Short mmCIF file of C-alpha atoms in Angstrom, two decimals:
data_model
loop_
_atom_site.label_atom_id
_atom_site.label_comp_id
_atom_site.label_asym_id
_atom_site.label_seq_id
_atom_site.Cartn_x
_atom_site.Cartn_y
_atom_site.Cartn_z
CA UNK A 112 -7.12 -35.06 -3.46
CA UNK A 113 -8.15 -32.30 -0.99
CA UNK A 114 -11.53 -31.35 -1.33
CA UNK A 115 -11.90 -27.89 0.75
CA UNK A 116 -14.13 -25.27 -0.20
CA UNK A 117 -10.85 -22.66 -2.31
CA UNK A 118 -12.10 -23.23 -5.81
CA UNK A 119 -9.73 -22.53 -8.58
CA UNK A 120 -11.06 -21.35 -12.05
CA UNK A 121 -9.27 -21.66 -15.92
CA UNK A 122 -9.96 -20.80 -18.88
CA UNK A 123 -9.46 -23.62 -21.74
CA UNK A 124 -7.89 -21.64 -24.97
CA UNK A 125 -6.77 -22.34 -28.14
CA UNK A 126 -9.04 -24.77 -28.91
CA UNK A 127 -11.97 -22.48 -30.49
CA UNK A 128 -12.07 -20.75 -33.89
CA UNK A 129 -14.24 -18.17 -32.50
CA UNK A 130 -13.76 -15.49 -29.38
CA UNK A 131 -17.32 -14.66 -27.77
CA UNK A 132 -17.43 -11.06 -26.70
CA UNK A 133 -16.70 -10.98 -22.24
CA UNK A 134 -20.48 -10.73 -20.92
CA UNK A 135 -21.14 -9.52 -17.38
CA UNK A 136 -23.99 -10.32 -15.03
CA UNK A 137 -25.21 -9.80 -11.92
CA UNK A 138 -28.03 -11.84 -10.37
CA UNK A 139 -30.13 -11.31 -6.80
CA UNK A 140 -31.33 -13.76 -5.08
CA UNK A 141 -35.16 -14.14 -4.33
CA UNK A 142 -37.40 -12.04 -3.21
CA UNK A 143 -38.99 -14.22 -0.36
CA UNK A 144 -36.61 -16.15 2.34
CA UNK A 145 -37.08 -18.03 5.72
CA UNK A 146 -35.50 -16.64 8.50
CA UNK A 147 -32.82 -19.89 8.32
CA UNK A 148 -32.13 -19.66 4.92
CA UNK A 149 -29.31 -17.82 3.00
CA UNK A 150 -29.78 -14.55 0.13
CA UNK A 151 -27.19 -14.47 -2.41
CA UNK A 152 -25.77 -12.36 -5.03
CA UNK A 153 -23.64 -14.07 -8.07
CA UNK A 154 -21.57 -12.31 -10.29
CA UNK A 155 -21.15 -14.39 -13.90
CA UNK A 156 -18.41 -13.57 -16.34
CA UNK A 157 -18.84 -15.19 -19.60
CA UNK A 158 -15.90 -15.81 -22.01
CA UNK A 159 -13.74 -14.40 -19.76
CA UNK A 160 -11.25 -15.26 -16.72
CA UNK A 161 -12.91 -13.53 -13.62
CA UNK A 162 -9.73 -11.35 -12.91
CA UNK A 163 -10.86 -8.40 -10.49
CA UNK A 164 -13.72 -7.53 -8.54
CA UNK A 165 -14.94 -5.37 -5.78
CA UNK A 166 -16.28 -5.93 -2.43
CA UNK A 167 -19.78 -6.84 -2.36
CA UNK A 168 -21.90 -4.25 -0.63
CA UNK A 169 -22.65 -4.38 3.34
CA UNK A 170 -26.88 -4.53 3.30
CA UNK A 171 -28.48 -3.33 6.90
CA UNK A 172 -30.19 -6.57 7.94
CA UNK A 173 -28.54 -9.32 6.42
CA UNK A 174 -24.74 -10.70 7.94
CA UNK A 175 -22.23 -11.88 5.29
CA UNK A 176 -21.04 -15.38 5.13
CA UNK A 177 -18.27 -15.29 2.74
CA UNK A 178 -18.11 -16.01 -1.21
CA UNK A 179 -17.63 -19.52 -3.14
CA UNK A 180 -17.18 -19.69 -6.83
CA UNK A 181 -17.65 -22.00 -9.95
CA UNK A 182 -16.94 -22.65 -13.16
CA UNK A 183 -18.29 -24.15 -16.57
CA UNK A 184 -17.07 -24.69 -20.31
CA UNK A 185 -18.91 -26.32 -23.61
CA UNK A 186 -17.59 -26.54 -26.89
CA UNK A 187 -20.76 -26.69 -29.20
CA UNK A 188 -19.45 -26.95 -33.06
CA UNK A 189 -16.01 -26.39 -32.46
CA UNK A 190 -17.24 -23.19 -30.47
CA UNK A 191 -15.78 -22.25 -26.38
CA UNK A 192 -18.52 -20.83 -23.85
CA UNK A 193 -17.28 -20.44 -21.10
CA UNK A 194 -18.13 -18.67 -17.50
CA UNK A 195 -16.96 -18.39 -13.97
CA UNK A 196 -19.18 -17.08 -10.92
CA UNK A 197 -18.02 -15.99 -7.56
CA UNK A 198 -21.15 -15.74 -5.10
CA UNK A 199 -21.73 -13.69 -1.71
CA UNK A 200 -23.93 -15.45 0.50
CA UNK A 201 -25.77 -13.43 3.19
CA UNK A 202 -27.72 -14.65 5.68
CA UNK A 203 -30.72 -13.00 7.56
CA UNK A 204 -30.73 -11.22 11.16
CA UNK A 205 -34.25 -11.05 11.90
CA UNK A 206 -37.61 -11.32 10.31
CA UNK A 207 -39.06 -8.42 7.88
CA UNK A 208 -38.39 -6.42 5.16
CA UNK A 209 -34.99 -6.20 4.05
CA UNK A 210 -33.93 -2.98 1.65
CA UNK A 211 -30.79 -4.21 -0.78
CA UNK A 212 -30.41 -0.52 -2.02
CA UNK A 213 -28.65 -0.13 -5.66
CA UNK A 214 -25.09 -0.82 -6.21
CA UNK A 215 -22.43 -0.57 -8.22
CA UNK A 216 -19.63 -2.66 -8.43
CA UNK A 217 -16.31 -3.37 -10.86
CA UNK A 218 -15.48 -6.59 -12.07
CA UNK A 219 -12.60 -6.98 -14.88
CA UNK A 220 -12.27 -2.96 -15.00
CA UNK A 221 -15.94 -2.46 -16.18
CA UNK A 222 -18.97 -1.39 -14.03
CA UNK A 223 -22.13 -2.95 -14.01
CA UNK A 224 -24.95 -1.80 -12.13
CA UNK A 225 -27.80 -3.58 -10.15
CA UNK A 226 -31.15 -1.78 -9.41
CA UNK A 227 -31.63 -3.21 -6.13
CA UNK A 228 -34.55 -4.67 -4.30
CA UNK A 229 -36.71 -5.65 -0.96
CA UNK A 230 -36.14 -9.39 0.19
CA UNK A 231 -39.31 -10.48 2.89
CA UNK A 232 -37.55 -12.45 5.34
CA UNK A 233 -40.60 -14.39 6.70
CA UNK A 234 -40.52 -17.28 9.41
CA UNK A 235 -37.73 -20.49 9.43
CA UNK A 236 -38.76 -22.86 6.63
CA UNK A 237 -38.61 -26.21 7.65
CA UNK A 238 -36.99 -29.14 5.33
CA UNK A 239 -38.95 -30.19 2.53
CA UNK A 240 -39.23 -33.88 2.70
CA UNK A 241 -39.11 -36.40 -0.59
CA UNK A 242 -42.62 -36.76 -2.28
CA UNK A 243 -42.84 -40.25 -2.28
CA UNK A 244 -46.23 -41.89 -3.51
CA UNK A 245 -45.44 -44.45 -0.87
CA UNK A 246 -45.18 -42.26 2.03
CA UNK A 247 -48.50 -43.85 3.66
CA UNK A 248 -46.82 -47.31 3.61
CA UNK A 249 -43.88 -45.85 5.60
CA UNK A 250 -45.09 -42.99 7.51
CA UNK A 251 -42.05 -41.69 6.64
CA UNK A 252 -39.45 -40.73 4.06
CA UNK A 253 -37.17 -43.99 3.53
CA UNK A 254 -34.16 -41.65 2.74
CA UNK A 255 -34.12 -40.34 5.71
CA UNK A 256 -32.49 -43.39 7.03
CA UNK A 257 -29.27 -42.17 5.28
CA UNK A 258 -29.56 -39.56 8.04
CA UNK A 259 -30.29 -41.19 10.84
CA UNK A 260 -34.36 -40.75 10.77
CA UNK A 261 -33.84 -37.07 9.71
CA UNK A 262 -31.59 -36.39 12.38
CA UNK A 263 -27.67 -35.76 10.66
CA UNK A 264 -24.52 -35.83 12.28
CA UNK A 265 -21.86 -33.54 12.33
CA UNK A 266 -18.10 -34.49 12.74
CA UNK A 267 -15.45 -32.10 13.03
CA UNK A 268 -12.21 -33.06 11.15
CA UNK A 269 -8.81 -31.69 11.88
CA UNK A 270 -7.20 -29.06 9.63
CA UNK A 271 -4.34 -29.33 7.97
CA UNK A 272 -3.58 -25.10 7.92
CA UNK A 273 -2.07 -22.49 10.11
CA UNK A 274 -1.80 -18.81 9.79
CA UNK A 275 2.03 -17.55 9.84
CA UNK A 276 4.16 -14.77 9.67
CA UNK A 277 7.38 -15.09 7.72
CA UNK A 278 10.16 -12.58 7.29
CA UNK A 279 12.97 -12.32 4.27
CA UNK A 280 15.35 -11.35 7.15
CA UNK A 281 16.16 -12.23 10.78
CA UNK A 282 18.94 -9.27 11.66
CA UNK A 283 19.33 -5.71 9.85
CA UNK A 284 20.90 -2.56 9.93
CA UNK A 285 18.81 0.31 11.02
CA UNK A 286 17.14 1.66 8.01
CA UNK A 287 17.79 -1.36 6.09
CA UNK A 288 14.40 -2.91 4.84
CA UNK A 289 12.96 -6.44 5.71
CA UNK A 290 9.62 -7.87 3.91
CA UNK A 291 6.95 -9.56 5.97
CA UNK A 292 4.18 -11.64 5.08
CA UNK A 293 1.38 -12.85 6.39
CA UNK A 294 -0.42 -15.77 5.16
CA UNK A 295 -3.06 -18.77 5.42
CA UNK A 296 -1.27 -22.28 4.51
CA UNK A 297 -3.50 -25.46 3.71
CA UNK A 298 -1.81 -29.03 3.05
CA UNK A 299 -2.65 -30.58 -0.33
CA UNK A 300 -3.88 -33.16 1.52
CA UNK A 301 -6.02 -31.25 3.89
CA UNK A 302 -9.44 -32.90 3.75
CA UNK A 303 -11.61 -29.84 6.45
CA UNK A 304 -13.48 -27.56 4.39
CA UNK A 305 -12.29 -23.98 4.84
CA UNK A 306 -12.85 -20.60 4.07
CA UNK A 307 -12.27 -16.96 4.52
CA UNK A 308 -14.64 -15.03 6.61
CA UNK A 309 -15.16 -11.59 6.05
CA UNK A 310 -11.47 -11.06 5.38
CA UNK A 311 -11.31 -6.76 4.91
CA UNK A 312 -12.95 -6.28 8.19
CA UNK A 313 -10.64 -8.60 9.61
CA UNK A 314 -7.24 -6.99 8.17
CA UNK A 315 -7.87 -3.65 9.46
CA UNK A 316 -7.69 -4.73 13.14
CA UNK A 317 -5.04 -7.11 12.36
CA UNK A 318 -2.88 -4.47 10.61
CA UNK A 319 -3.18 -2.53 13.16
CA UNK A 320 -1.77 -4.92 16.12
CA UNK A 321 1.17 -5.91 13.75
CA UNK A 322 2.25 -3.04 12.43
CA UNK A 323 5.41 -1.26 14.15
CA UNK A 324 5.85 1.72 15.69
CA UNK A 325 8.92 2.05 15.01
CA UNK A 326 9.42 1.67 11.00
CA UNK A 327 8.62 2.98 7.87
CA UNK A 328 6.59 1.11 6.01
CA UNK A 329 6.18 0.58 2.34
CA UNK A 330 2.85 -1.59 1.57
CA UNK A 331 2.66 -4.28 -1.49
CA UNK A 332 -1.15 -3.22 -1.43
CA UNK A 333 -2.39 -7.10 -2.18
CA UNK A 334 -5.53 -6.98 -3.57
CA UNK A 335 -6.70 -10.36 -5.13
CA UNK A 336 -5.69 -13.46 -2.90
CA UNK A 337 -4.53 -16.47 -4.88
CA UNK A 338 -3.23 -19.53 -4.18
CA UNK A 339 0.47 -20.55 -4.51
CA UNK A 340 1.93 -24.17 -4.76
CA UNK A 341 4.81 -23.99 -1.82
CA UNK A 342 6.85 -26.96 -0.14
CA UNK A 343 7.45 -26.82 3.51
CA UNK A 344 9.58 -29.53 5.25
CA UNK A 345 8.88 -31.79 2.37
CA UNK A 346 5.35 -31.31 2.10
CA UNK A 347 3.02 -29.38 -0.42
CA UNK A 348 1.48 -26.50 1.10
CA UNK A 349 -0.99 -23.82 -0.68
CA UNK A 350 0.33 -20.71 0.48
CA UNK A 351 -2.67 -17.45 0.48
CA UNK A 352 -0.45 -13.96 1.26
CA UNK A 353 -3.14 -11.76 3.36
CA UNK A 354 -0.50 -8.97 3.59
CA UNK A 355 2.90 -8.06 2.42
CA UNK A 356 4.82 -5.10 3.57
CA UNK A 357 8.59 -3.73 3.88
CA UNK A 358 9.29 -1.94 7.06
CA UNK A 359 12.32 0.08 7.54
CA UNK A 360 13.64 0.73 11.32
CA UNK A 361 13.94 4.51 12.43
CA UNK A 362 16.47 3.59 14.95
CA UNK A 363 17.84 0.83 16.83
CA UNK A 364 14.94 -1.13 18.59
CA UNK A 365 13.87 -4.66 17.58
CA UNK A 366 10.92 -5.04 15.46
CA UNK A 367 8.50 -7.03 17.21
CA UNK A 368 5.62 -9.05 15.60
CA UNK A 369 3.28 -10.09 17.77
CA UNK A 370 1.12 -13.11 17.63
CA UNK A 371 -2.03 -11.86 15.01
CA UNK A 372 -5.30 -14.53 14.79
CA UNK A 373 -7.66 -14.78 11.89
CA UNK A 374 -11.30 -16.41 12.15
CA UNK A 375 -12.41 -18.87 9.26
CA UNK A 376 -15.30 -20.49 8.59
CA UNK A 377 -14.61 -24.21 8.88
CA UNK A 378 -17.87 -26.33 8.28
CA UNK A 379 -18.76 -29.87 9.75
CA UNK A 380 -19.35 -32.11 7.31
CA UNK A 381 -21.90 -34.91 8.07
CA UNK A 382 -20.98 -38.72 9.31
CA UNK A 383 -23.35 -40.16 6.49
CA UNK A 384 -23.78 -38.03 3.95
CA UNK A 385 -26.32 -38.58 1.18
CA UNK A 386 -27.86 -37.24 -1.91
CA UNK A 387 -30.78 -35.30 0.15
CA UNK A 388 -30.92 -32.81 3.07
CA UNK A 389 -28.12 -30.78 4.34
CA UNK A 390 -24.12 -32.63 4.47
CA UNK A 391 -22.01 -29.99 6.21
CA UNK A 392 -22.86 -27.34 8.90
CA UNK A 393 -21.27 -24.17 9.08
CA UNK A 394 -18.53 -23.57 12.21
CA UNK A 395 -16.10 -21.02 12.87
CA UNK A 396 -12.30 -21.35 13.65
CA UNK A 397 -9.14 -18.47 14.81
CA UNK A 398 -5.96 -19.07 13.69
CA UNK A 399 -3.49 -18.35 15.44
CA UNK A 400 0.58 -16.91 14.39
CA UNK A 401 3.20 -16.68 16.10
CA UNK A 402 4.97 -14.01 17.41
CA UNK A 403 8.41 -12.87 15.52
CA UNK A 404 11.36 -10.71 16.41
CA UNK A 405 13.90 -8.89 13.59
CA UNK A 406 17.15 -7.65 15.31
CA UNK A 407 18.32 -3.85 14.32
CA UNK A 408 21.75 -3.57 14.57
CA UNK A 409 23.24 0.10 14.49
CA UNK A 410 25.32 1.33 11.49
CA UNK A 411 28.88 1.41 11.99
CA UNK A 412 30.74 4.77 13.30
CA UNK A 413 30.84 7.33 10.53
CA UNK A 414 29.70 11.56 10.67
CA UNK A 415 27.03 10.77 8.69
CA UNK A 416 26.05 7.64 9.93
CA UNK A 417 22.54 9.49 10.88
CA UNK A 418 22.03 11.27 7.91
CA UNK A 419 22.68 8.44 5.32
CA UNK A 420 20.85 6.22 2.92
CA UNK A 421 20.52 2.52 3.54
CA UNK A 422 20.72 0.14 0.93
CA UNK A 423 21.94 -1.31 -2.48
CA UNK A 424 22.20 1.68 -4.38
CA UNK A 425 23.70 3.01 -8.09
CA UNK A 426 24.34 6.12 -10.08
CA UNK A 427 22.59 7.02 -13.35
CA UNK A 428 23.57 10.76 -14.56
CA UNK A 429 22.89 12.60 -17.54
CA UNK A 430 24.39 16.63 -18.83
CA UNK A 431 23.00 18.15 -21.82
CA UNK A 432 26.15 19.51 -22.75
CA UNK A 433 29.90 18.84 -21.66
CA UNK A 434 30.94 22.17 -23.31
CA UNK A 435 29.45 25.43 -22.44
CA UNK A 436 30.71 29.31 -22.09
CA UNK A 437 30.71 31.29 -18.50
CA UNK A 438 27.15 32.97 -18.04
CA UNK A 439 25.38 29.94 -19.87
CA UNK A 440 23.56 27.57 -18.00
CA UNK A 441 23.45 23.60 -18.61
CA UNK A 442 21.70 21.43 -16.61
CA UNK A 443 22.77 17.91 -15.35
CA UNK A 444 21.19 15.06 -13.39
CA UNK A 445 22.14 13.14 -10.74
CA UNK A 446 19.78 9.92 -10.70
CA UNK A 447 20.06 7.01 -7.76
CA UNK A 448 18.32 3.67 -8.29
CA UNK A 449 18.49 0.44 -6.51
CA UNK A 450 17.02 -1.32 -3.47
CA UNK A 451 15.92 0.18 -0.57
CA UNK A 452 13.51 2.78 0.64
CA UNK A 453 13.53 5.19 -1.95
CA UNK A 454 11.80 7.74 -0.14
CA UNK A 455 14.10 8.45 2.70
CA UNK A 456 16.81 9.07 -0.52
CA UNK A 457 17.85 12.84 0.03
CA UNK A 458 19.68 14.71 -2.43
CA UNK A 459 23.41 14.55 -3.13
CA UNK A 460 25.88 16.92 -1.06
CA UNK A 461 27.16 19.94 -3.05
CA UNK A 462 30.35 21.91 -2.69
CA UNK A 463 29.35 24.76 -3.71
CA UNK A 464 32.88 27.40 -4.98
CA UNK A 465 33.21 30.66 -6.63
CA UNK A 466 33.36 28.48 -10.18
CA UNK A 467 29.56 27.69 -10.54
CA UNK A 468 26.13 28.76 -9.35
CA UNK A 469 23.59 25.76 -8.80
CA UNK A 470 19.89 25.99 -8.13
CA UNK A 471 17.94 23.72 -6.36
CA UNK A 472 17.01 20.39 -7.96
CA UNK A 473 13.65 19.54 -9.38
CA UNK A 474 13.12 15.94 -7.89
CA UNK A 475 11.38 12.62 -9.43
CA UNK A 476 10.87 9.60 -7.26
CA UNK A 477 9.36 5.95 -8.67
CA UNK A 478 8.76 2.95 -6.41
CA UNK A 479 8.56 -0.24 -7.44
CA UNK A 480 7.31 -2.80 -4.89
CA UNK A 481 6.96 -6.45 -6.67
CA UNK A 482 7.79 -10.07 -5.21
CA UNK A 483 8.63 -9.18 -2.37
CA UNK A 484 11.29 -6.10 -2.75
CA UNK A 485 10.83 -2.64 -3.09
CA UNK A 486 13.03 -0.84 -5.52
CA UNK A 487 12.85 2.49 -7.38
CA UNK A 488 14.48 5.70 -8.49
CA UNK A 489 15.03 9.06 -6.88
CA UNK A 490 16.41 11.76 -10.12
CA UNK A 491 17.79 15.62 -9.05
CA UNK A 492 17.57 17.37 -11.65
CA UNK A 493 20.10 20.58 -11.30
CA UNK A 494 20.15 23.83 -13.30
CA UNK A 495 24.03 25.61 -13.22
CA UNK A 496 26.04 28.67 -14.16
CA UNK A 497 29.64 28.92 -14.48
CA UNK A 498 31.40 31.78 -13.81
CA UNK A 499 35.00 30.71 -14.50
CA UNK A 500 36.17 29.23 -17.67
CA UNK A 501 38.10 25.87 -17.36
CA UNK A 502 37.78 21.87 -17.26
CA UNK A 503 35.38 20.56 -14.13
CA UNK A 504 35.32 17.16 -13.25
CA UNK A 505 31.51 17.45 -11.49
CA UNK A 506 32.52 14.41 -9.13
CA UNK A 507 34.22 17.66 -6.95
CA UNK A 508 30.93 18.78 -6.62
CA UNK A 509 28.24 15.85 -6.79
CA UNK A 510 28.90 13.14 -4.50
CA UNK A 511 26.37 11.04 -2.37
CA UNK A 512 27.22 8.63 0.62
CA UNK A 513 24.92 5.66 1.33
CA UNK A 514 25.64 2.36 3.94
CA UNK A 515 25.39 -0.94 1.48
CA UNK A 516 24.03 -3.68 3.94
CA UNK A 517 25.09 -6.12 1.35
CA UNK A 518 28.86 -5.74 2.35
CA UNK A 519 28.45 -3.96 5.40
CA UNK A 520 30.14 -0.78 4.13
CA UNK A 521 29.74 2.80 3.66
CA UNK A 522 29.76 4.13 -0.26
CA UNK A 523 29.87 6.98 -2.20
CA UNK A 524 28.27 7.89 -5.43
CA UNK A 525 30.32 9.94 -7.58
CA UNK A 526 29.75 11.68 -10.63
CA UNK A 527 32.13 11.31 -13.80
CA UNK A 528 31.19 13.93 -15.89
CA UNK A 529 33.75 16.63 -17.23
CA UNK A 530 32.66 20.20 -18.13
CA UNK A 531 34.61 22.24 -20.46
CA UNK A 532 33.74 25.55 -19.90
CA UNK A 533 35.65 29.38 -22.08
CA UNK A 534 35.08 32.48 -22.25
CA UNK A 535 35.63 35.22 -19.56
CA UNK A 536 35.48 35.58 -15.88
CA UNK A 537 31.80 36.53 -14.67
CA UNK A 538 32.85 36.77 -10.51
CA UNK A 539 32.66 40.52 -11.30
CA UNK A 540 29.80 40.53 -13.00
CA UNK A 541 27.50 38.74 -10.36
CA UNK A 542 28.11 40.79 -7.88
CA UNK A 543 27.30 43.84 -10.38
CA UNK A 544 24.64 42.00 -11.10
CA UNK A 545 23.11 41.95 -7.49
CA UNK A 546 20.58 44.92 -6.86
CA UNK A 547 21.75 46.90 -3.53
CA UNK A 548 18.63 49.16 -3.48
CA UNK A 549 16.87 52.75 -3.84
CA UNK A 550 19.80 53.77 -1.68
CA UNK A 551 22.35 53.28 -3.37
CA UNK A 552 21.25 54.14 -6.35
CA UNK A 553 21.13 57.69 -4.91
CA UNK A 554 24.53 57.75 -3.96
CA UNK A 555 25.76 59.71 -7.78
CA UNK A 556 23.41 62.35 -7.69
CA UNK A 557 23.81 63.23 -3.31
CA UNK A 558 25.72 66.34 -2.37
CA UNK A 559 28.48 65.60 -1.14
CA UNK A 560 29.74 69.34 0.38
CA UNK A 561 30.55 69.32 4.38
CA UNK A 562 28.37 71.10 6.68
CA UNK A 563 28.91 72.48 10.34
CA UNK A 564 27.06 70.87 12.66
CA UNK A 565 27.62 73.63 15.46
CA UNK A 566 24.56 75.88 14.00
CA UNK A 567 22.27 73.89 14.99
CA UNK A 568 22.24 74.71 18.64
CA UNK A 569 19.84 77.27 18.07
CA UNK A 570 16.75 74.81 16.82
CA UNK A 571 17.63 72.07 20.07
CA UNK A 572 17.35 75.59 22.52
CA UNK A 573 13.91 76.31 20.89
CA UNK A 574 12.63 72.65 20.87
CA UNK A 575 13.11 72.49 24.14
CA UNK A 576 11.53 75.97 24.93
CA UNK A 577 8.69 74.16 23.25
CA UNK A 578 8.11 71.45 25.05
CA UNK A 579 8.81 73.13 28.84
CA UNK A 580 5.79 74.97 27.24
CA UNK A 581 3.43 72.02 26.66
CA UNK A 582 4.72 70.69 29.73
CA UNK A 583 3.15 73.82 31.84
CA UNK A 584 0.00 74.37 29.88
CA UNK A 585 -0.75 70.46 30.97
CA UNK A 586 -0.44 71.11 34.13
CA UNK A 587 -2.40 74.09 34.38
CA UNK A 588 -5.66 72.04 32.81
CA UNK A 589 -5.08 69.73 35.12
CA UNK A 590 -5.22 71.47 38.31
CA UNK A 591 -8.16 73.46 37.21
CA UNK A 592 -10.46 70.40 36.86
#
């Protein structure tokens, strides 16, 4: 049986005959601490599982030491009460008055509230020893032989844990995605107590050394961490995912992991422990992973190769009617869904005749990223006009090409749809249709009667006469100043 500090919390049901309302509270610690003692703040759900919560709020003055939780069902007259409690423990920096300010914080989707208050952090209190009305025969307390005359000590005892970094896939193609996950294993039979230390603060600087430069990535966003029953090498693991991500390759470089550490607080637990004083003492410990390479491997030769999808794609269309006149629109969309990164989908190549006029496509993407794949949808929704009756088969006009890493082959994505289109020709009509301006609209009421152009020499000899003129005056202003 391990016994490390990860508690797990259920909820017994089907056993009542009557469903207490969920209750919420939060509870501050006191109001007066020594300097080497720990401030808390619990959060209690009642009749409830404890599902979500928020971080606990940084306080200027006090350090946090991570959370533990509990616990605790009755069954009075047939009747379930039940509660769970996850606490933050803080711990002092210095001596004085320490402001908690107000806070607000979400647990199970609802809000509750605290007021706040001032904590007077006064000088190390010193262990309490046992009141025994024998003391004076002693001189001493006689349990603090279990501790070796009040002194206890701590043993360090080996871990059975490590932090890794697994990936779904060892060798892609570029743009082809590959999930990675980072996470905290602890045997069954691991017997250290361990637990996370202030994990967010933690993430951001490890995200930020593991990340590639190189990728697109699509983040699983893992919010609450929970334990998962694995087997590795024949052996039962608890498996804690920190992060999960897909990352897609721009171009042809390797994706490199590198080697990522995370600090936990590990406590030393005490040689003889006993029912009085203190039996572990907190220590810290950074885990280590190890660094990981993925291969890229470059599409094979094709024109588009660089312009393509990659991944395990399908069609989904749709046409609102398959029978229509010249000069009526329709509209018709041309929907890809599958696996792969959705967002580098672009729309499907048209070619474009004399037979239709298309618009561009309103566009609606959905992602999907769930146990460890990232799927979705990308629609193109397309407004058209035909201008020459006769059966269409749209696949002349919509087609998409995408690379399917699953068979190492290029694809194409075709629609099937026929249009029926009668009625007359409208190629005249849309270019009757286009306006050619105030110019040529003119044109019909213009005169169109020749004129000479040789009686005009008369108005170029007097222009001229005009300017020689300007020309001299100029001059003469100039020389007299």
């Amino acid at each position: 049986m391990k016994s490390w500090i990860f508690t797990f919390c259920f909820v017994l049901t089907g056993l009542c005959s009557k469903v207490i309302a969920q209750e919420i509270d939060v509870k501050l610690g006191p109001n007066e601490i020594g300097e080497n003692q720990a401030w808390t703040i619990t959060i209690t759900v009642s009749n409830e599982r404890l599902q979500s919560y928020d971080d606990f709020p940084d306080i200027e003055g006090f350090q946090k030491r991570g959370t533990s939780s509990s616990s605790s069902t009755q069954i009075i007259n047939g009747q379930i009460s039940s509660s769970q409690s996850i606490t933050m423990t803080y711990v002092p920096q210095r001596q004085g008055q320490v402001n908690v300010p107000a806070f607000t914080m979400t647990v199970n989707g609802k809000k509750i509230s605290s007021p706040g208050t001032t904590v007077k952090v006064g000088a190390p209190v010193q262990r309490q020893r046992s009141r025994d009305p024998f003391r004076s025969l002693f001189d001493r307390d006689p349990f603090d032989d279990f501790g070796g005359r009040g002194e206890t000590e701590f043993i360090d005892i080996d871990e059975d844990a490590f932090l890794a970094l697994t990936t779904n896939k060892k060798e892609i193609y570029v743009g082809e995605g590959v999930t990675a996950t980072l996470s905290f294993f602890v045997a069954e039979s691991n017997r250290a107590p361990l637990q996370f230390y202030e994990l967010g603060k933690q993430l951001s600087g490890i995200l930020k050394d593991l990340r590639p430069e190189n990728c697109w990535e699509e983040n699983f966003n893992i919010e609450n961490i929970n334990g998962e029953s694995v087997e590795i090498n024949r052996k039962r693991y608890t498996q804690y995912k920190i992060y999960q991500g897909a990352f897609y390759p721009l171009n042809a470089e390797n994706i490199n992991f590198p080697q990522v550490g995370l600090e936990m607080i590990k406590y030393k637990v005490a040689r003889n422990p006993s029912f009085f004083g203190q039996n572990r003492q907190e220590d810290f410990k950074t885990f280590y992973s190890k660094p990981k390479t993925v291969k890229v491997k470059q599409l094979p030769p094709h024109p588009l190769k660089d312009q393509v999808a990659v991944g395990d794609y399908h069609l989904s269309e749709d046409i609102n009617q398959t029978e229509t006149e010249t000069g009526q629109s329709f509209s018709y969309q041309f929907g890809i869904y599958g696996e792969g990164n959705v967002s580098a989908v672009n729309k499907p190549m048209i070619d474009s005749d004399n037979n239709f006029d298309f618009y561009e496509p309103n566009v609606t993407q959905n992602i999907n990223r769930r146990g460890g794949r990232v799927t979705g949808s990308k629609s193109f929704s397309y407004y058209g006009i035909p201008k020459e009756p006769g059966e269409y088969k749209l696949g002349d006009y919509f087609q998409w090409v995408f690379f399917n890493p699953n068979n190492g082959k290029y694809d194409t994505l075709k629609s099937e749809k026929v249009l029926s289109v009668i009625g007359e020709s409208k190629k005249n009509e849309s270019i009757q249709s286009n306006d050619l301006g105030s110019f040529y609209d003119e044109i019909e009421f213009a005169d169109n009667t020749l004129e000479s152009l040789d009686n005009d020499d008369w108005i170029q000899l007097l222009a001229n006469l005009l300017i020689l003129g300007m020309l001299v005056t100029s001059a003469v202003i100039f020389l007299k100043k």
